[in-house]
Amino acid sequence: IAAAAFLVGFLCGVVFSAYRLGTGSPTDSDATQSANYAQMARALENDLVNNPQNTNAWIQLGDVYFESDQYQKAIEAYQKALSLNPQNADVLTDLGMMYRRSGQPRRAIESFNNAVTVDPKHETARFNKGIVLMHDLKDRDGAIRAWEELLEINPLAMAGKDQSVDQLVKHYKEGHDKNTSN
């Protein structure tokens, strides 16, 4: 417990330092952020050598790799976390995001589906499934279905700061109707 508390405190300090140091030029900030991610990854990797059954550390390591665009390493860390706790819909969703970013849209869909199986009300998994279907697999109807299922759970779901999911569905349905009437 003491080691976990130390690690959490250490990571919070690193994140806070990164935030405070982020006032330089963009290049300096990027370099500092990369160094901080590398430092966090090393600390977590060292912790996992001594405690490889630490699901939370695997998740945190996956998150560090996620944020630093190290897709394959994030996938591996999330898979390890899921081998220890396969019922984590958030990790399944993050894994899906990494599959998408690494050019594996079908595996992303599989991961989002697994997340929804674990937690049928998982909004992020449903939304991202629609994104992958629409933009990566060019399955407009499948994307609309995924988003409509999301709207059944939460009619006020948002697609971003300024657009609701129902507006997004309407947009794609109208675009489809216009394309089929031409």
Short mmCIF file of C-alpha atoms in Angstrom, two decimals:
data_model
loop_
_atom_site.label_atom_id
_atom_site.label_comp_id
_atom_site.label_asym_id
_atom_site.label_seq_id
_atom_site.Cartn_x
_atom_site.Cartn_y
_atom_site.Cartn_z
CA ILE A 1 0.00 0.00 0.00
CA ALA A 2 2.82 2.36 0.87
CA ALA A 3 4.51 1.70 -2.48
CA ALA A 4 1.25 2.33 -4.34
CA ALA A 5 0.69 5.58 -2.43
CA PHE A 6 4.25 6.65 -3.20
CA LEU A 7 3.80 5.86 -6.88
CA VAL A 8 0.53 7.80 -7.07
CA GLY A 9 2.15 10.76 -5.33
CA PHE A 10 5.12 10.57 -7.63
CA LEU A 11 2.95 10.46 -10.74
CA CYS A 12 0.83 13.37 -9.53
CA GLY A 13 4.02 15.34 -8.97
CA VAL A 14 5.26 14.55 -12.46
CA VAL A 15 1.93 15.55 -14.00
CA PHE A 16 1.84 18.78 -11.95
CA SER A 17 5.43 19.55 -12.97
CA ALA A 18 4.54 18.97 -16.60
CA TYR A 19 1.63 21.36 -16.25
CA ARG A 20 3.76 24.03 -14.57
CA LEU A 21 6.60 23.66 -17.06
CA GLY A 22 4.28 23.82 -20.04
CA THR A 23 4.77 27.58 -20.40
CA GLY A 24 7.77 27.42 -22.77
CA SER A 25 7.76 27.28 -26.53
CA PRO A 26 5.70 24.53 -28.17
CA THR A 27 8.87 22.57 -28.93
CA ASP A 28 10.06 22.88 -25.33
CA SER A 29 6.64 21.88 -24.07
CA ASP A 30 6.47 18.85 -26.38
CA ALA A 31 9.95 17.74 -25.33
CA THR A 32 9.10 18.21 -21.65
CA GLN A 33 5.84 16.33 -22.06
CA SER A 34 7.60 13.46 -23.86
CA ALA A 35 10.21 13.30 -21.11
CA ASN A 36 7.49 13.27 -18.47
CA TYR A 37 5.63 10.45 -20.23
CA ALA A 38 8.86 8.49 -20.50
CA GLN A 39 9.56 9.06 -16.80
CA MET A 40 6.03 7.97 -15.83
CA ALA A 41 6.30 4.88 -18.05
CA ARG A 42 9.63 3.88 -16.48
CA ALA A 43 8.23 4.29 -12.96
CA LEU A 44 5.20 2.16 -13.78
CA GLU A 45 7.28 -0.45 -15.59
CA ASN A 46 9.58 -0.68 -12.55
CA ASP A 47 6.58 -1.08 -10.25
CA LEU A 48 5.19 -3.82 -12.48
CA VAL A 49 8.45 -5.80 -12.31
CA ASN A 50 7.81 -6.20 -8.57
CA ASN A 51 4.03 -6.44 -8.79
CA PRO A 52 2.95 -7.79 -12.20
CA GLN A 53 -0.57 -8.49 -10.92
CA ASN A 54 -1.24 -4.79 -10.30
CA THR A 55 -4.14 -4.18 -12.66
CA ASN A 56 -4.26 -0.44 -11.92
CA ALA A 57 -0.58 -0.02 -12.78
CA TRP A 58 -1.14 -1.80 -16.12
CA ILE A 59 -4.06 0.53 -16.81
CA GLN A 60 -2.00 3.59 -15.87
CA LEU A 61 0.85 2.38 -18.08
CA GLY A 62 -1.61 1.91 -20.94
CA ASP A 63 -2.89 5.43 -20.33
CA VAL A 64 0.64 6.87 -20.44
CA TYR A 65 1.28 5.08 -23.73
CA PHE A 66 -2.17 6.18 -24.98
CA GLU A 67 -1.40 9.83 -24.24
CA SER A 68 2.08 9.60 -25.77
CA ASP A 69 0.77 7.98 -28.99
CA GLN A 70 2.58 4.69 -28.43
CA TYR A 71 -0.28 2.62 -29.74
CA GLN A 72 1.21 -0.87 -29.70
CA LYS A 73 2.61 -0.46 -26.20
CA ALA A 74 -0.78 0.86 -25.01
CA ILE A 75 -2.51 -2.14 -26.59
CA GLU A 76 -0.14 -4.53 -24.81
CA ALA A 77 -0.59 -2.82 -21.43
CA TYR A 78 -4.38 -2.73 -21.77
CA GLN A 79 -4.43 -6.40 -22.82
CA LYS A 80 -2.42 -7.29 -19.71
CA ALA A 81 -4.83 -5.31 -17.52
CA LEU A 82 -7.76 -7.07 -19.16
CA SER A 83 -6.15 -10.48 -18.60
CA LEU A 84 -6.27 -9.62 -14.89
CA ASN A 85 -9.73 -8.00 -14.99
CA PRO A 86 -11.66 -8.64 -18.22
CA GLN A 87 -14.75 -6.83 -16.95
CA ASN A 88 -13.42 -3.27 -17.29
CA ALA A 89 -15.48 -1.47 -19.94
CA ASP A 90 -13.32 1.66 -19.76
CA VAL A 91 -10.15 -0.27 -20.55
CA LEU A 92 -11.93 -2.16 -23.34
CA THR A 93 -12.95 1.22 -24.79
CA ASP A 94 -9.43 2.64 -24.52
CA LEU A 95 -8.13 -0.54 -26.15
CA GLY A 96 -10.58 0.03 -28.99
CA MET A 97 -9.27 3.56 -29.42
CA MET A 98 -5.71 2.26 -29.67
CA TYR A 99 -6.74 -0.36 -32.21
CA ARG A 100 -8.32 2.41 -34.29
CA ARG A 101 -5.27 4.62 -34.08
CA SER A 102 -3.04 1.71 -35.05
CA GLY A 103 -5.11 1.05 -38.19
CA GLN A 104 -7.09 -1.93 -36.90
CA PRO A 105 -10.71 -0.74 -37.13
CA ARG A 106 -12.28 -4.20 -37.00
CA ARG A 107 -10.46 -5.00 -33.77
CA ALA A 108 -11.58 -1.60 -32.47
CA ILE A 109 -15.22 -2.52 -33.16
CA GLU A 110 -14.71 -5.87 -31.43
CA SER A 111 -13.29 -4.09 -28.37
CA PHE A 112 -16.15 -1.55 -28.28
CA ASN A 113 -18.65 -4.41 -28.56
CA ASN A 114 -16.93 -6.17 -25.65
CA ALA A 115 -17.16 -2.97 -23.61
CA VAL A 116 -20.89 -2.73 -24.30
CA THR A 117 -21.32 -6.39 -23.34
CA VAL A 118 -19.65 -5.66 -20.00
CA ASP A 119 -21.56 -2.38 -19.52
CA PRO A 120 -24.57 -2.00 -21.81
CA LYS A 121 -24.82 1.70 -20.87
CA HIS A 122 -21.23 2.55 -21.77
CA GLU A 123 -21.75 5.68 -23.83
CA THR A 124 -18.17 6.26 -24.92
CA ALA A 125 -17.86 2.77 -26.39
CA ARG A 126 -21.11 3.20 -28.31
CA PHE A 127 -20.14 6.64 -29.61
CA ASN A 128 -16.65 5.52 -30.69
CA LYS A 129 -18.08 2.44 -32.36
CA GLY A 130 -20.13 4.80 -34.53
CA ILE A 131 -17.05 6.89 -35.32
CA VAL A 132 -15.07 3.84 -36.46
CA LEU A 133 -17.99 2.49 -38.47
CA MET A 134 -18.55 5.84 -40.18
CA HIS A 135 -15.02 7.01 -40.85
CA ASP A 136 -12.87 3.89 -40.97
CA LEU A 137 -15.20 1.19 -42.25
CA LYS A 138 -17.45 3.52 -44.31
CA ASP A 139 -20.55 1.89 -42.79
CA ARG A 140 -22.93 4.84 -42.50
CA ASP A 141 -25.96 2.71 -41.57
CA GLY A 142 -24.01 0.82 -38.90
CA ALA A 143 -22.73 4.09 -37.46
CA ILE A 144 -26.21 5.58 -37.33
CA ARG A 145 -27.51 2.42 -35.61
CA ALA A 146 -24.72 2.63 -33.01
CA TRP A 147 -25.51 6.28 -32.31
CA GLU A 148 -29.26 5.64 -32.18
CA GLU A 149 -28.61 2.92 -29.60
CA LEU A 150 -26.60 5.48 -27.64
CA LEU A 151 -29.53 7.91 -27.84
CA GLU A 152 -31.83 5.24 -26.39
CA ILE A 153 -29.58 5.20 -23.32
CA ASN A 154 -29.00 8.94 -23.18
CA PRO A 155 -31.14 11.17 -25.40
CA LEU A 156 -28.90 14.13 -24.47
CA ALA A 157 -25.61 12.48 -25.48
CA MET A 158 -23.09 14.87 -26.98
CA ALA A 159 -20.77 14.29 -29.93
CA GLY A 160 -18.54 17.13 -28.88
CA LYS A 161 -18.84 20.49 -27.15
CA ASP A 162 -21.16 21.98 -29.72
CA GLN A 163 -23.03 19.06 -31.29
CA SER A 164 -25.42 16.52 -29.85
CA VAL A 165 -25.50 12.94 -31.06
CA ASP A 166 -29.06 13.41 -32.29
CA GLN A 167 -27.83 16.30 -34.48
CA LEU A 168 -25.06 14.07 -35.77
CA VAL A 169 -27.53 11.31 -36.63
CA LYS A 170 -29.83 13.80 -38.33
CA HIS A 171 -26.92 15.20 -40.34
CA TYR A 172 -25.89 11.79 -41.66
CA LYS A 173 -29.45 10.67 -42.29
CA GLU A 174 -30.19 13.84 -44.28
CA GLY A 175 -26.93 13.48 -46.19
CA HIS A 176 -27.81 9.90 -47.02
CA ASP A 177 -31.33 10.83 -48.08
CA LYS A 178 -29.99 13.60 -50.32
CA ASN A 179 -27.47 11.21 -51.87
CA THR A 180 -30.12 8.58 -52.61
CA SER A 181 -32.59 11.06 -54.09
CA ASN A 182 -30.10 12.38 -56.68
#
